[in-house]
Amino acid sequence: MRERTNIFLQHTCSYTREGIKSLLAELEDITPTNLIAEEKKLQPSLNRLMHKPDADIFILGLQSNGNNASEILSFIIKTVASFFPKARVIIMTELNSLGKLKDYLLGLNNVYAVLDNGITLKEMHLRLTEILTLPKSVQPCPFQSPVTPLTHQELSVLGFLLKGKSANEVAYKLRIHCKTVSSHKQSALHKLGIHSLHGLLTSGNNREMMYQLLHYQRKRTPCTVCRISDTFDKVVPTK
């Protein structure tokens, strides 16, 4: 008998949760699953998972208003990576509001797919089948294209701008000239393949998520490569 795949499901929408559970039930003959937790909102404590089987897949809902962006990213980057290193993450959100940041989420090592909340049941059935039937040795495809890393100063400038600081305020905080702030900003945007911060600044979801991801990359190393992929949800077996 095939080993069951343990699922952790979190989404604010009860209809979405019920829809996913019905699809998992339909897939029972192909790939048996075990729903070990179902939550509307992420809980800060891990106690609820410590006495349950290890989760193999986390299905997480990212709110379109960005209210839970920080919690979701922290959960993926810290909790899942530390306590469930082999688990796969599926993120569900409003792709129209996410835009370019989908690439950043896919750049996280344990994120296998970023799906739209409006995905049809047929499409969701297909995606779940693909992910659930992958051997556990299969990992997300590494990025193939070399990219230019953001400098520590560029990360700092973008971080302050995304928090709503003006160019003058950023210059004062970093003790640099306003023209230098503009130069770092333009250089960073060029490296990231983004023409303007306007779309990020007018979207709470994008602004919060970009800030959190940049903050995470700064904590990892002062000069971490900000990776952007043109591929979507490709996987390759590990050696």
GROMACS .gro file of C-alpha atoms in nm:
model
  239
    1MET     CA    1   0.000   0.000   0.000
    2ARG     CA    2   0.128   0.343  -0.092
    3GLU     CA    3   0.244   0.560   0.197
    4ARG     CA    4   0.005   0.841   0.282
    5THR     CA    5   0.104   1.203   0.222
    6ASN     CA    6   0.044   1.424   0.524
    7ILE     CA    7  -0.120   1.758   0.439
    8PHE     CA    8  -0.126   2.082   0.642
    9LEU     CA    9  -0.401   2.310   0.507
   10GLN     CA   10  -0.441   2.678   0.591
   11HIS     CA   11  -0.668   2.924   0.411
   12THR     CA   12  -0.897   3.199   0.534
   13CYS     CA   13  -1.174   3.095   0.292
   14SER     CA   14  -1.377   2.799   0.417
   15TYR     CA   15  -1.506   2.728   0.063
   16THR     CA   16  -1.149   2.701  -0.065
   17ARG     CA   17  -1.058   2.464   0.217
   18GLU     CA   18  -1.362   2.247   0.148
   19GLY     CA   19  -1.285   2.246  -0.224
   20ILE     CA   20  -0.927   2.132  -0.162
   21LYS     CA   21  -1.044   1.861   0.077
   22SER     CA   22  -1.291   1.731  -0.182
   23LEU     CA   23  -1.015   1.715  -0.442
   24LEU     CA   24  -0.787   1.529  -0.202
   25ALA     CA   25  -1.068   1.279  -0.147
   26GLU     CA   26  -1.101   1.230  -0.524
   27LEU     CA   27  -0.728   1.161  -0.546
   28GLU     CA   28  -0.737   0.899  -0.271
   29ASP     CA   29  -0.705   0.607  -0.514
   30ILE     CA   30  -0.408   0.766  -0.690
   31THR     CA   31  -0.224   0.908  -0.391
   32PRO     CA   32  -0.368   0.858  -0.041
   33THR     CA   33  -0.345   1.160   0.188
   34ASN     CA   34  -0.390   1.240   0.554
   35LEU     CA   35  -0.509   1.589   0.657
   36ILE     CA   36  -0.314   1.644   0.980
   37ALA     CA   37  -0.424   2.006   1.034
   38GLU     CA   38  -0.678   2.251   0.895
   39GLU     CA   39  -0.661   2.617   0.995
   40LYS     CA   40  -0.823   2.943   0.899
   41LYS     CA   41  -0.525   3.142   1.027
   42LEU     CA   42  -0.172   3.034   1.110
   43GLN     CA   43  -0.122   2.974   1.480
   44PRO     CA   44   0.203   3.097   1.638
   45SER     CA   45   0.264   2.778   1.835
   46LEU     CA   46   0.401   2.458   1.686
   47ASN     CA   47   0.261   2.246   1.967
   48ARG     CA   48  -0.034   2.143   1.752
   49LEU     CA   49   0.204   1.977   1.505
   50MET     CA   50   0.462   1.828   1.738
   51HIS     CA   51   0.247   1.526   1.829
   52LYS     CA   52   0.127   1.462   1.475
   53PRO     CA   53   0.293   1.294   1.175
   54ASP     CA   54   0.544   1.514   0.993
   55ALA     CA   55   0.377   1.726   0.728
   56ASP     CA   56   0.480   1.646   0.371
   57ILE     CA   57   0.288   1.928   0.202
   58PHE     CA   58   0.180   2.269   0.331
   59ILE     CA   59  -0.102   2.443   0.142
   60LEU     CA   60  -0.104   2.805   0.258
   61GLY     CA   61  -0.333   3.096   0.172
   62LEU     CA   62  -0.169   3.436   0.120
   63GLN     CA   63  -0.427   3.712   0.162
   64SER     CA   64  -0.457   3.958  -0.126
   65ASN     CA   65  -0.452   4.254   0.115
   66GLY     CA   66  -0.112   4.147   0.249
   67ASN     CA   67  -0.236   4.123   0.610
   68ASN     CA   68  -0.073   3.786   0.665
   69ALA     CA   69   0.229   3.824   0.433
   70SER     CA   70   0.474   3.855   0.720
   71GLU     CA   71   0.334   3.552   0.904
   72ILE     CA   72   0.321   3.334   0.592
   73LEU     CA   73   0.676   3.421   0.484
   74SER     CA   74   0.813   3.374   0.833
   75PHE     CA   75   0.635   3.039   0.857
   76ILE     CA   76   0.778   2.920   0.522
   77ILE     CA   77   1.130   3.056   0.571
   78LYS     CA   78   1.178   2.971   0.938
   79THR     CA   79   0.930   2.712   1.064
   80VAL     CA   80   0.883   2.488   0.761
   81ALA     CA   81   1.248   2.505   0.654
   82SER     CA   82   1.371   2.427   1.008
   83PHE     CA   83   1.122   2.169   1.133
   84PHE     CA   84   0.999   2.017   0.804
   85PRO     CA   85   1.298   2.049   0.567
   86LYS     CA   86   1.162   1.795   0.317
   87ALA     CA   87   0.811   1.941   0.303
   88ARG     CA   88   0.671   2.104  -0.010
   89VAL     CA   89   0.481   2.430   0.002
   90ILE     CA   90   0.190   2.533  -0.220
   91ILE     CA   91   0.085   2.899  -0.192
   92MET     CA   92  -0.262   3.015  -0.293
   93THR     CA   93  -0.322   3.386  -0.347
   94GLU     CA   94  -0.456   3.649  -0.588
   95LEU     CA   95  -0.202   3.637  -0.869
   96ASN     CA   96  -0.329   3.966  -1.016
   97SER     CA   97  -0.217   4.149  -0.702
   98LEU     CA   98   0.101   3.945  -0.668
   99GLY     CA   99   0.258   4.029  -1.002
  100LYS     CA  100   0.635   3.991  -1.022
  101LEU     CA  101   0.659   3.874  -0.662
  102LYS     CA  102   0.543   3.530  -0.768
  103ASP     CA  103   0.899   3.476  -0.889
  104TYR     CA  104   1.039   3.562  -0.547
  105LEU     CA  105   0.811   3.314  -0.376
  106LEU     CA  106   0.912   3.045  -0.624
  107GLY     CA  107   1.271   3.134  -0.540
  108LEU     CA  108   1.222   3.000  -0.188
  109ASN     CA  109   1.368   2.650  -0.184
  110ASN     CA  110   1.062   2.473  -0.047
  111VAL     CA  111   0.792   2.647  -0.256
  112TYR     CA  112   0.672   2.421  -0.537
  113ALA     CA  113   0.380   2.621  -0.674
  114VAL     CA  114   0.206   2.958  -0.646
  115LEU     CA  115  -0.155   2.918  -0.754
  116ASP     CA  116  -0.439   3.164  -0.804
  117ASN     CA  117  -0.735   3.151  -0.567
  118GLY     CA  118  -0.958   3.155  -0.875
  119ILE     CA  119  -0.805   2.840  -1.022
  120THR     CA  120  -1.065   2.601  -1.160
  121LEU     CA  121  -1.127   2.270  -0.987
  122LYS     CA  122  -0.999   2.089  -1.297
  123GLU     CA  123  -0.673   2.286  -1.294
  124MET     CA  124  -0.635   2.244  -0.918
  125HIS     CA  125  -0.694   1.872  -0.956
  126LEU     CA  126  -0.416   1.855  -1.213
  127ARG     CA  127  -0.169   2.056  -1.005
  128LEU     CA  128  -0.236   1.858  -0.688
  129THR     CA  129  -0.194   1.533  -0.882
  130GLU     CA  130   0.141   1.651  -1.021
  131ILE     CA  131   0.277   1.754  -0.682
  132LEU     CA  132   0.135   1.468  -0.477
  133THR     CA  133   0.269   1.201  -0.713
  134LEU     CA  134   0.624   1.341  -0.727
  135PRO     CA  135   0.881   1.121  -0.552
  136LYS     CA  136   1.001   1.273  -0.226
  137SER     CA  137   1.351   1.297  -0.373
  138VAL     CA  138   1.233   1.552  -0.627
  139GLN     CA  139   1.317   1.913  -0.546
  140PRO     CA  140   1.233   2.247  -0.713
  141CYS     CA  141   1.441   2.320  -1.021
  142PRO     CA  142   1.743   2.536  -0.939
  143PHE     CA  143   1.772   2.869  -1.114
  144GLN     CA  144   1.972   2.838  -1.432
  145SER     CA  145   2.033   3.202  -1.527
  146PRO     CA  146   2.306   3.396  -1.348
  147VAL     CA  147   2.184   3.722  -1.194
  148THR     CA  148   2.359   4.024  -1.053
  149PRO     CA  149   2.335   4.040  -0.672
  150LEU     CA  150   2.190   4.342  -0.494
  151THR     CA  151   2.442   4.520  -0.277
  152HIS     CA  152   2.381   4.580   0.092
  153GLN     CA  153   2.320   4.950   0.019
  154GLU     CA  154   2.069   4.873  -0.255
  155LEU     CA  155   1.880   4.639  -0.024
  156SER     CA  156   1.877   4.908   0.245
  157VAL     CA  157   1.746   5.174   0.007
  158LEU     CA  158   1.466   4.951  -0.126
  159GLY     CA  159   1.375   4.841   0.225
  160PHE     CA  160   1.327   5.200   0.343
  161LEU     CA  161   1.138   5.303   0.029
  162LEU     CA  162   0.901   5.008   0.065
  163LYS     CA  163   0.833   5.115   0.423
  164GLY     CA  164   0.711   5.447   0.286
  165LYS     CA  165   1.018   5.660   0.353
  166SER     CA  166   1.091   5.948   0.116
  167ALA     CA  167   1.420   5.975  -0.073
  168ASN     CA  168   1.525   6.257   0.162
  169GLU     CA  169   1.447   6.046   0.469
  170VAL     CA  170   1.641   5.754   0.326
  171ALA     CA  171   1.936   5.979   0.250
  172TYR     CA  172   1.932   6.111   0.606
  173LYS     CA  173   1.910   5.765   0.763
  174LEU     CA  174   2.186   5.619   0.548
  175ARG     CA  175   2.392   5.941   0.555
  176ILE     CA  176   2.422   5.957   0.180
  177HIS     CA  177   2.321   6.211  -0.085
  178CYS     CA  178   1.969   6.207  -0.237
  179LYS     CA  179   2.123   6.146  -0.578
  180THR     CA  180   2.298   5.841  -0.437
  181VAL     CA  181   1.965   5.712  -0.309
  182SER     CA  182   1.820   5.751  -0.659
  183SER     CA  183   2.122   5.578  -0.810
  184HIS     CA  184   2.094   5.278  -0.575
  185LYS     CA  185   1.720   5.259  -0.638
  186GLN     CA  186   1.755   5.259  -1.017
  187SER     CA  187   2.039   5.006  -1.004
  188ALA     CA  188   1.835   4.773  -0.783
  189LEU     CA  189   1.525   4.801  -1.001
  190HIS     CA  190   1.734   4.724  -1.309
  191LYS     CA  191   1.875   4.411  -1.145
  192LEU     CA  192   1.530   4.300  -1.033
  193GLY     CA  193   1.375   4.357  -1.375
  194ILE     CA  194   1.126   4.608  -1.232
  195HIS     CA  195   1.065   4.939  -1.408
  196SER     CA  196   0.912   5.125  -1.115
  197LEU     CA  197   0.826   5.089  -0.747
  198HIS     CA  198   0.485   5.244  -0.810
  199GLY     CA  199   0.307   4.911  -0.849
  200LEU     CA  200   0.463   4.782  -0.530
  201LEU     CA  201   0.395   5.095  -0.328
  202THR     CA  202   0.027   5.105  -0.427
  203SER     CA  203  -0.031   4.740  -0.337
  204GLY     CA  204  -0.018   4.651   0.031
  205ASN     CA  205   0.037   4.286  -0.055
  206ASN     CA  206   0.330   4.347  -0.290
  207ARG     CA  207   0.489   4.612  -0.069
  208GLU     CA  208   0.477   4.401   0.246
  209MET     CA  209   0.594   4.086   0.073
  210MET     CA  210   0.880   4.256  -0.109
  211TYR     CA  211   0.993   4.416   0.216
  212GLN     CA  212   0.981   4.085   0.401
  213LEU     CA  213   1.173   3.903   0.128
  214LEU     CA  214   1.440   4.171   0.108
  215HIS     CA  215   1.468   4.170   0.487
  216TYR     CA  216   1.511   3.792   0.483
  217GLN     CA  217   1.782   3.813   0.217
  218ARG     CA  218   1.967   4.082   0.411
  219LYS     CA  219   1.968   3.860   0.722
  220ARG     CA  220   2.114   3.569   0.527
  221THR     CA  221   2.409   3.768   0.392
  222PRO     CA  222   2.490   4.135   0.327
  223CYS     CA  223   2.510   4.062  -0.044
  224THR     CA  224   2.267   3.785  -0.121
  225VAL     CA  225   2.165   3.722  -0.479
  226CYS     CA  226   1.804   3.825  -0.536
  227ARG     CA  227   1.689   3.548  -0.763
  228ILE     CA  228   1.426   3.593  -1.030
  229SER     CA  229   1.323   3.299  -1.246
  230ASP     CA  230   1.153   3.295  -1.581
  231THR     CA  231   1.064   2.930  -1.527
  232PHE     CA  232   0.744   2.823  -1.354
  233ASP     CA  233   0.713   2.533  -1.114
  234LYS     CA  234   0.973   2.312  -1.281
  235VAL     CA  235   1.119   2.028  -1.082
  236VAL     CA  236   1.421   1.803  -1.122
  237PRO     CA  237   1.528   1.498  -0.920
  238THR     CA  238   1.809   1.548  -0.674
  239LYS     CA  239   2.132   1.361  -0.726
   0.00000   0.00000   0.00000
